[in-house]
Amino acid sequence: MSVSTLSQSRFHDEGAAFKFLEEMLWANGTVCPHCGVVRGRVYDLADVRGSKSAKNPEGAIRYGLKKCGECRKQFTAKVGTVFEHARMPLHKMLQATHLMMSSKKGISSHQLSRLLEISYKAAWFLSHRIREAMRSGDLAPFGSGGGIVEVDETFIGHDKSIKPAGEKKGRGFAHKHKILSLVDRSTGRQRSMVVDSLKGEDLMPILRDNIAQEAIVMTDEASYYSKVSEHFAGHGFTRHSAGQYVDYENPLIHTNTIEGAFSIFKRGMKGTYQHCAKKHLHRYVAEFEFRYTHRERTGFNDAARSEQALKGIVGKRITYRRPDLHA
């Protein structure tokens, strides 16, 4: 009989959760987050308890606590990561990570709150910690070796800096948030970013920074892509306004791959999250980008995707502000 992934010990036992995280982050030896020494003198501090409280009269056990023999400071695997100073058990944070990685269109903070039995504000902050871990700092250009890169843009939400709340928005997209996205057909990877302008002179520097010169770029007929052929090895485009989504003569010319990625993003943002302020949009974009890049087609199942996300927790921190102040 198959066993559910969430029934594994790391999702329910705090000691097992720390052991799992240590093995993942310190595969090449324990690293002291204070002095940076790798495989130095490190001592396990067992049965150490925190301050006494009404909830824990004897003090809560400090799982995973270690002491560096070089700098004499104490630490756990959470120090120096997005989980540092989190006021909830690590095993619940691992559960949340797995739930976010296995939910194709995302999972709301309210749903996380109910499943993990934590407050909404704790679930909201935790989900943003995980999204921060999913943000990639990879700047390697797409289309290296002459590969095909699809480029497209989409619009979502309401940018109050353009049209304040209460003003008539109309049927256009000028008042919406603008997202530029690229997909490398060879690797299946996606890279997305929130942009303020879609003018050609603003987009071209972004494309040159993210796409190799030898790449073949596929777009639609939008005017701001008119000079793409001047900077890359080739440029193919289809005329969506005329109902053409694949070139009649060359079936390789299309942007259907990136359109598919956008469809998942739109369904998640409208159906699951429903509203997002611009100041947080880059993290939601990173969430969908991460899941799309690490999907089954590129060799990742839910468990592998979760582990990949956890590898991104190191060296990142975000501080808490009340959710109701992020309107």
CSV table of C-alpha atoms in Angstrom, one decimal:
chain,number,residue,atom,x,y,z
A,1,MET,CA,0.0,0.0,0.0
A,2,SER,CA,1.4,3.4,-1.0
A,3,VAL,CA,2.1,5.9,1.8
A,4,SER,CA,1.2,9.6,1.5
A,5,THR,CA,4.2,11.9,1.2
A,6,LEU,CA,2.9,14.0,4.1
A,7,SER,CA,2.9,11.0,6.4
A,8,GLN,CA,6.7,10.9,6.4
A,9,SER,CA,8.3,11.7,9.7
A,10,ARG,CA,9.9,15.0,8.8
A,11,PHE,CA,6.4,16.5,8.4
A,12,HIS,CA,5.3,15.5,11.9
A,13,ASP,CA,8.4,15.1,14.1
A,14,GLU,CA,10.6,18.2,14.9
A,15,GLY,CA,13.8,16.2,15.4
A,16,ALA,CA,13.3,14.4,12.0
A,17,ALA,CA,12.6,17.8,10.4
A,18,PHE,CA,15.9,19.3,11.5
A,19,LYS,CA,17.8,16.1,10.5
A,20,PHE,CA,16.2,16.4,7.0
A,21,LEU,CA,17.1,20.0,6.6
A,22,GLU,CA,20.6,19.5,7.9
A,23,GLU,CA,21.3,16.7,5.4
A,24,MET,CA,20.0,18.8,2.6
A,25,LEU,CA,21.8,22.1,3.4
A,26,TRP,CA,25.0,20.5,4.7
A,27,ALA,CA,25.5,17.7,2.2
A,28,ASN,CA,29.2,18.6,2.1
A,29,GLY,CA,29.7,19.1,5.8
A,30,THR,CA,28.2,21.3,8.5
A,31,VAL,CA,28.7,25.0,7.9
A,32,CYS,CA,28.7,27.5,10.8
A,33,PRO,CA,26.5,30.4,9.6
A,34,HIS,CA,28.4,32.8,11.9
A,35,CYS,CA,32.0,32.2,10.9
A,36,GLY,CA,31.5,30.3,7.7
A,37,VAL,CA,33.8,27.4,8.7
A,38,VAL,CA,32.9,24.1,6.8
A,39,ARG,CA,33.4,20.8,8.6
A,40,GLY,CA,34.9,22.5,11.6
A,41,ARG,CA,34.6,21.5,15.2
A,42,VAL,CA,30.9,21.4,15.8
A,43,TYR,CA,29.1,20.0,18.9
A,44,ASP,CA,25.6,18.8,19.2
A,45,LEU,CA,23.8,20.3,22.2
A,46,ALA,CA,21.2,17.8,23.3
A,47,ASP,CA,18.3,18.3,25.7
A,48,VAL,CA,18.8,22.1,25.8
A,49,ARG,CA,15.5,23.9,26.6
A,50,GLY,CA,14.4,27.5,26.0
A,51,SER,CA,12.9,29.9,28.5
A,52,LYS,CA,10.1,28.7,30.7
A,53,SER,CA,6.6,29.8,29.8
A,54,ALA,CA,3.0,29.1,30.7
A,55,LYS,CA,2.7,26.9,27.6
A,56,ASN,CA,6.0,25.1,28.4
A,57,PRO,CA,6.7,25.2,32.1
A,58,GLU,CA,9.9,23.3,31.6
A,59,GLY,CA,10.9,25.2,28.5
A,60,ALA,CA,10.6,24.0,24.9
A,61,ILE,CA,13.3,21.7,23.6
A,62,ARG,CA,15.6,23.4,21.2
A,63,TYR,CA,15.9,20.8,18.4
A,64,GLY,CA,18.9,20.8,16.1
A,65,LEU,CA,21.0,23.1,18.4
A,66,LYS,CA,24.7,23.0,17.7
A,67,LYS,CA,27.8,25.0,18.9
A,68,CYS,CA,30.7,25.9,16.7
A,69,GLY,CA,34.1,25.1,18.3
A,70,GLU,CA,35.8,27.8,16.2
A,71,CYS,CA,33.7,30.9,17.0
A,72,ARG,CA,31.9,29.4,20.1
A,73,LYS,CA,28.5,30.5,18.9
A,74,GLN,CA,25.3,28.4,18.9
A,75,PHE,CA,23.2,27.8,15.8
A,76,THR,CA,20.7,25.6,14.0
A,77,ALA,CA,20.2,24.8,10.3
A,78,LYS,CA,17.6,27.6,10.3
A,79,VAL,CA,20.1,30.4,11.0
A,80,GLY,CA,20.9,32.4,7.9
A,81,THR,CA,17.8,31.2,6.0
A,82,VAL,CA,14.3,32.5,5.4
A,83,PHE,CA,13.2,30.3,8.3
A,84,GLU,CA,15.4,32.1,10.9
A,85,HIS,CA,13.4,33.4,13.9
A,86,ALA,CA,10.2,31.7,12.7
A,87,ARG,CA,8.0,31.2,15.7
A,88,MET,CA,6.5,27.9,14.5
A,89,PRO,CA,7.8,24.3,14.4
A,90,LEU,CA,10.1,23.5,11.4
A,91,HIS,CA,8.0,20.4,10.5
A,92,LYS,CA,5.0,22.7,9.8
A,93,MET,CA,7.2,24.9,7.6
A,94,LEU,CA,8.2,21.8,5.7
A,95,GLN,CA,4.6,20.9,5.3
A,96,ALA,CA,3.8,24.3,3.9
A,97,THR,CA,6.7,24.1,1.4
A,98,HIS,CA,5.4,20.8,0.1
A,99,LEU,CA,1.9,22.0,-0.1
A,100,MET,CA,2.9,25.1,-2.1
A,101,MET,CA,5.2,23.0,-4.4
A,102,SER,CA,2.4,20.4,-5.1
A,103,SER,CA,-0.4,22.9,-5.8
A,104,LYS,CA,-0.1,23.8,-9.5
A,105,LYS,CA,-2.2,27.0,-9.1
A,106,GLY,CA,-1.0,27.9,-5.6
A,107,ILE,CA,-2.5,27.6,-2.2
A,108,SER,CA,-4.0,30.5,-0.3
A,109,SER,CA,-2.8,31.7,3.1
A,110,HIS,CA,-6.3,31.0,4.5
A,111,GLN,CA,-6.0,27.4,3.3
A,112,LEU,CA,-2.6,27.0,4.8
A,113,SER,CA,-3.9,28.5,8.0
A,114,ARG,CA,-6.6,25.8,8.2
A,115,LEU,CA,-4.4,22.9,7.2
A,116,LEU,CA,-1.5,23.8,9.5
A,117,GLU,CA,-3.7,25.0,12.3
A,118,ILE,CA,-1.9,28.3,12.6
A,119,SER,CA,-3.1,31.9,12.4
A,120,TYR,CA,-3.7,33.6,9.1
A,121,LYS,CA,-1.0,36.2,9.6
A,122,ALA,CA,1.5,33.4,10.4
A,123,ALA,CA,0.4,31.5,7.2
A,124,TRP,CA,0.7,34.7,5.2
A,125,PHE,CA,4.2,35.5,6.4
A,126,LEU,CA,5.3,31.9,6.0
A,127,SER,CA,4.1,31.7,2.4
A,128,HIS,CA,6.1,34.8,1.6
A,129,ARG,CA,9.2,33.3,3.2
A,130,ILE,CA,8.8,30.3,0.9
A,131,ARG,CA,8.2,32.4,-2.2
A,132,GLU,CA,11.4,34.3,-1.4
A,133,ALA,CA,13.2,31.0,-1.3
A,134,MET,CA,11.8,30.2,-4.8
A,135,ARG,CA,13.3,33.4,-6.3
A,136,SER,CA,16.2,32.5,-8.5
A,137,GLY,CA,19.3,34.6,-8.9
A,138,ASP,CA,20.4,32.8,-12.0
A,139,LEU,CA,21.3,35.2,-14.7
A,140,ALA,CA,22.5,32.7,-17.4
A,141,PRO,CA,21.2,33.8,-20.8
A,142,PHE,CA,18.5,31.8,-22.4
A,143,GLY,CA,18.9,30.3,-25.9
A,144,SER,CA,22.6,29.6,-25.7
A,145,GLY,CA,23.9,27.6,-28.6
A,146,GLY,CA,21.2,29.0,-31.0
A,147,GLY,CA,18.1,27.7,-29.1
A,148,ILE,CA,14.6,29.1,-29.4
A,149,VAL,CA,13.4,31.5,-26.8
A,150,GLU,CA,9.7,32.6,-26.6
A,151,VAL,CA,9.0,36.1,-25.3
A,152,ASP,CA,5.6,37.5,-24.4
A,153,GLU,CA,3.9,39.8,-21.9
A,154,THR,CA,0.7,39.6,-19.8
A,155,PHE,CA,-1.3,42.0,-17.7
A,156,ILE,CA,-3.0,41.4,-14.4
A,157,GLY,CA,-4.5,43.3,-11.4
A,158,HIS,CA,-4.8,47.0,-11.0
A,159,ASP,CA,-1.8,49.3,-10.7
A,160,LYS,CA,-3.0,52.1,-8.4
A,161,SER,CA,0.0,54.3,-9.3
A,162,ILE,CA,-1.5,54.6,-12.8
A,163,LYS,CA,-5.2,54.8,-11.9
A,164,PRO,CA,-6.1,55.3,-8.2
A,165,ALA,CA,-8.8,53.1,-6.7
A,166,GLY,CA,-12.3,54.3,-7.6
A,167,GLU,CA,-11.5,55.7,-11.0
A,168,LYS,CA,-13.0,54.1,-14.0
A,169,LYS,CA,-10.6,51.6,-15.3
A,170,GLY,CA,-12.0,50.9,-18.8
A,171,ARG,CA,-11.5,47.8,-20.9
A,172,GLY,CA,-7.8,48.3,-21.8
A,173,PHE,CA,-4.7,47.1,-20.0
A,174,ALA,CA,-2.9,50.4,-19.3
A,175,HIS,CA,-4.0,50.4,-15.7
A,176,LYS,CA,-2.8,46.8,-15.1
A,177,HIS,CA,0.5,45.4,-13.8
A,178,LYS,CA,2.8,44.4,-16.6
A,179,ILE,CA,4.8,41.1,-16.6
A,180,LEU,CA,7.4,40.1,-19.2
A,181,SER,CA,8.3,36.4,-19.5
A,182,LEU,CA,10.7,34.2,-21.4
A,183,VAL,CA,10.7,30.5,-22.0
A,184,ASP,CA,13.7,28.6,-23.3
A,185,ARG,CA,12.3,25.8,-25.4
A,186,SER,CA,15.4,23.6,-25.1
A,187,THR,CA,15.5,23.5,-21.3
A,188,GLY,CA,11.8,24.2,-20.5
A,189,ARG,CA,12.9,27.0,-18.1
A,190,GLN,CA,10.9,30.2,-17.6
A,191,ARG,CA,12.1,33.6,-16.4
A,192,SER,CA,9.6,36.4,-15.6
A,193,MET,CA,9.8,39.9,-14.3
A,194,VAL,CA,7.5,42.7,-13.4
A,195,VAL,CA,8.1,45.8,-15.6
A,196,ASP,CA,6.9,49.3,-15.6
A,197,SER,CA,7.0,49.9,-19.3
A,198,LEU,CA,6.5,47.9,-22.5
A,199,LYS,CA,8.1,50.4,-24.8
A,200,GLY,CA,10.7,49.0,-27.2
A,201,GLU,CA,13.5,51.1,-25.8
A,202,ASP,CA,12.7,49.8,-22.3
A,203,LEU,CA,12.3,46.1,-23.2
A,204,MET,CA,15.3,45.6,-25.5
A,205,PRO,CA,17.9,46.1,-22.7
A,206,ILE,CA,16.1,43.5,-20.6
A,207,LEU,CA,16.0,41.0,-23.6
A,208,ARG,CA,19.7,41.6,-24.3
A,209,ASP,CA,20.6,40.8,-20.7
A,210,ASN,CA,18.5,37.6,-20.6
A,211,ILE,CA,18.8,36.1,-24.1
A,212,ALA,CA,22.0,35.0,-25.8
A,213,GLN,CA,22.8,36.8,-29.1
A,214,GLU,CA,22.8,33.5,-31.0
A,215,ALA,CA,19.3,32.7,-30.0
A,216,ILE,CA,16.2,32.6,-32.2
A,217,VAL,CA,13.5,34.7,-30.6
A,218,MET,CA,9.7,34.1,-31.0
A,219,THR,CA,7.1,36.8,-30.3
A,220,ASP,CA,3.8,38.0,-31.4
A,221,GLU,CA,3.4,41.0,-33.7
A,222,ALA,CA,3.5,43.7,-31.0
A,223,SER,CA,5.3,46.8,-32.1
A,224,TYR,CA,7.7,46.8,-29.2
A,225,TYR,CA,9.3,43.7,-30.6
A,226,SER,CA,10.0,45.2,-34.0
A,227,LYS,CA,13.7,45.6,-33.5
A,228,VAL,CA,14.4,42.1,-32.0
A,229,SER,CA,16.0,40.9,-35.2
A,230,GLU,CA,18.7,43.6,-34.9
A,231,HIS,CA,20.0,42.1,-31.7
A,232,PHE,CA,19.6,38.3,-32.1
A,233,ALA,CA,20.3,35.6,-34.7
A,234,GLY,CA,16.7,35.4,-35.7
A,235,HIS,CA,13.2,36.6,-35.0
A,236,GLY,CA,9.9,34.8,-35.8
A,237,PHE,CA,6.5,36.2,-35.0
A,238,THR,CA,2.8,35.3,-35.5
A,239,ARG,CA,-0.1,37.7,-36.0
A,240,HIS,CA,-2.5,37.0,-33.1
A,241,SER,CA,-4.7,39.8,-34.2
A,242,ALA,CA,-5.4,37.9,-37.4
A,243,GLY,CA,-6.1,34.7,-35.6
A,244,GLN,CA,-2.7,33.2,-36.5
A,245,TYR,CA,-1.1,31.3,-33.6
A,246,VAL,CA,1.3,29.1,-35.5
A,247,ASP,CA,3.1,30.2,-38.7
A,248,TYR,CA,1.5,28.7,-41.7
A,249,GLU,CA,4.8,27.8,-43.4
A,250,ASN,CA,7.1,27.1,-40.3
A,251,PRO,CA,5.4,25.4,-37.4
A,252,LEU,CA,8.3,26.3,-35.1
A,253,ILE,CA,7.3,29.9,-35.2
A,254,HIS,CA,4.8,30.4,-32.3
A,255,THR,CA,4.5,31.5,-28.7
A,256,ASN,CA,2.1,28.7,-27.5
A,257,THR,CA,4.6,27.5,-24.9
A,258,ILE,CA,4.7,30.8,-23.0
A,259,GLU,CA,0.9,31.2,-23.5
A,260,GLY,CA,0.5,27.9,-21.7
A,261,ALA,CA,2.6,29.1,-18.8
A,262,PHE,CA,0.6,32.3,-18.6
A,263,SER,CA,-2.7,30.4,-18.5
A,264,ILE,CA,-1.6,28.6,-15.3
A,265,PHE,CA,-0.4,31.9,-13.8
A,266,LYS,CA,-3.7,33.7,-14.6
A,267,ARG,CA,-5.8,30.9,-13.2
A,268,GLY,CA,-3.8,30.8,-10.0
A,269,MET,CA,-3.7,34.6,-9.5
A,270,LYS,CA,-7.4,35.1,-10.2
A,271,GLY,CA,-8.8,31.8,-8.7
A,272,THR,CA,-6.5,31.2,-5.7
A,273,TYR,CA,-5.0,34.5,-4.7
A,274,GLN,CA,-7.5,36.9,-6.3
A,275,HIS,CA,-5.7,40.1,-5.3
A,276,CYS,CA,-2.0,41.1,-5.1
A,277,ALA,CA,-0.4,44.5,-4.5
A,278,LYS,CA,2.4,45.5,-6.8
A,279,LYS,CA,5.0,45.4,-4.0
A,280,HIS,CA,4.4,41.6,-3.6
A,281,LEU,CA,3.8,40.7,-7.2
A,282,HIS,CA,7.4,39.8,-7.9
A,283,ARG,CA,7.2,37.0,-5.3
A,284,TYR,CA,4.0,35.6,-6.8
A,285,VAL,CA,5.6,35.7,-10.2
A,286,ALA,CA,8.6,33.8,-8.9
A,287,GLU,CA,6.3,31.2,-7.3
A,288,PHE,CA,4.7,30.3,-10.6
A,289,GLU,CA,7.9,30.6,-12.5
A,290,PHE,CA,9.6,28.2,-10.1
A,291,ARG,CA,6.9,25.5,-10.4
A,292,TYR,CA,6.8,25.8,-14.2
A,293,THR,CA,10.6,25.5,-14.5
A,294,HIS,CA,10.6,22.5,-12.1
A,295,ARG,CA,7.6,20.7,-13.6
A,296,GLU,CA,7.5,17.0,-14.5
A,297,ARG,CA,8.6,17.7,-18.1
A,298,THR,CA,11.9,19.0,-16.7
A,299,GLY,CA,12.4,16.0,-14.4
A,300,PHE,CA,10.8,17.1,-11.1
A,301,ASN,CA,8.0,15.5,-9.1
A,302,ASP,CA,6.4,17.2,-6.1
A,303,ALA,CA,9.1,15.9,-3.6
A,304,ALA,CA,12.0,16.9,-5.8
A,305,ARG,CA,10.4,20.3,-6.4
A,306,SER,CA,10.1,20.8,-2.7
A,307,GLU,CA,13.7,19.9,-2.1
A,308,GLN,CA,14.8,22.3,-4.8
A,309,ALA,CA,12.9,25.1,-3.2
A,310,LEU,CA,14.4,24.4,0.2
A,311,LYS,CA,17.9,24.7,-1.3
A,312,GLY,CA,17.0,28.3,-2.0
A,313,ILE,CA,16.3,29.3,1.6
A,314,VAL,CA,19.9,30.1,2.5
A,315,GLY,CA,21.1,33.7,2.6
A,316,LYS,CA,17.6,35.2,2.3
A,317,ARG,CA,15.6,37.1,4.9
A,318,ILE,CA,12.3,39.0,4.9
A,319,THR,CA,10.9,40.8,7.8
A,320,TYR,CA,7.3,40.7,9.0
A,321,ARG,CA,4.8,43.5,8.4
A,322,ARG,CA,1.1,43.2,9.1
A,323,PRO,CA,-0.8,41.7,6.1
A,324,ASP,CA,-3.6,44.3,6.4
A,325,LEU,CA,-1.1,47.0,5.8
A,326,HIS,CA,-0.1,45.6,2.4
A,327,ALA,CA,-3.2,46.7,0.6
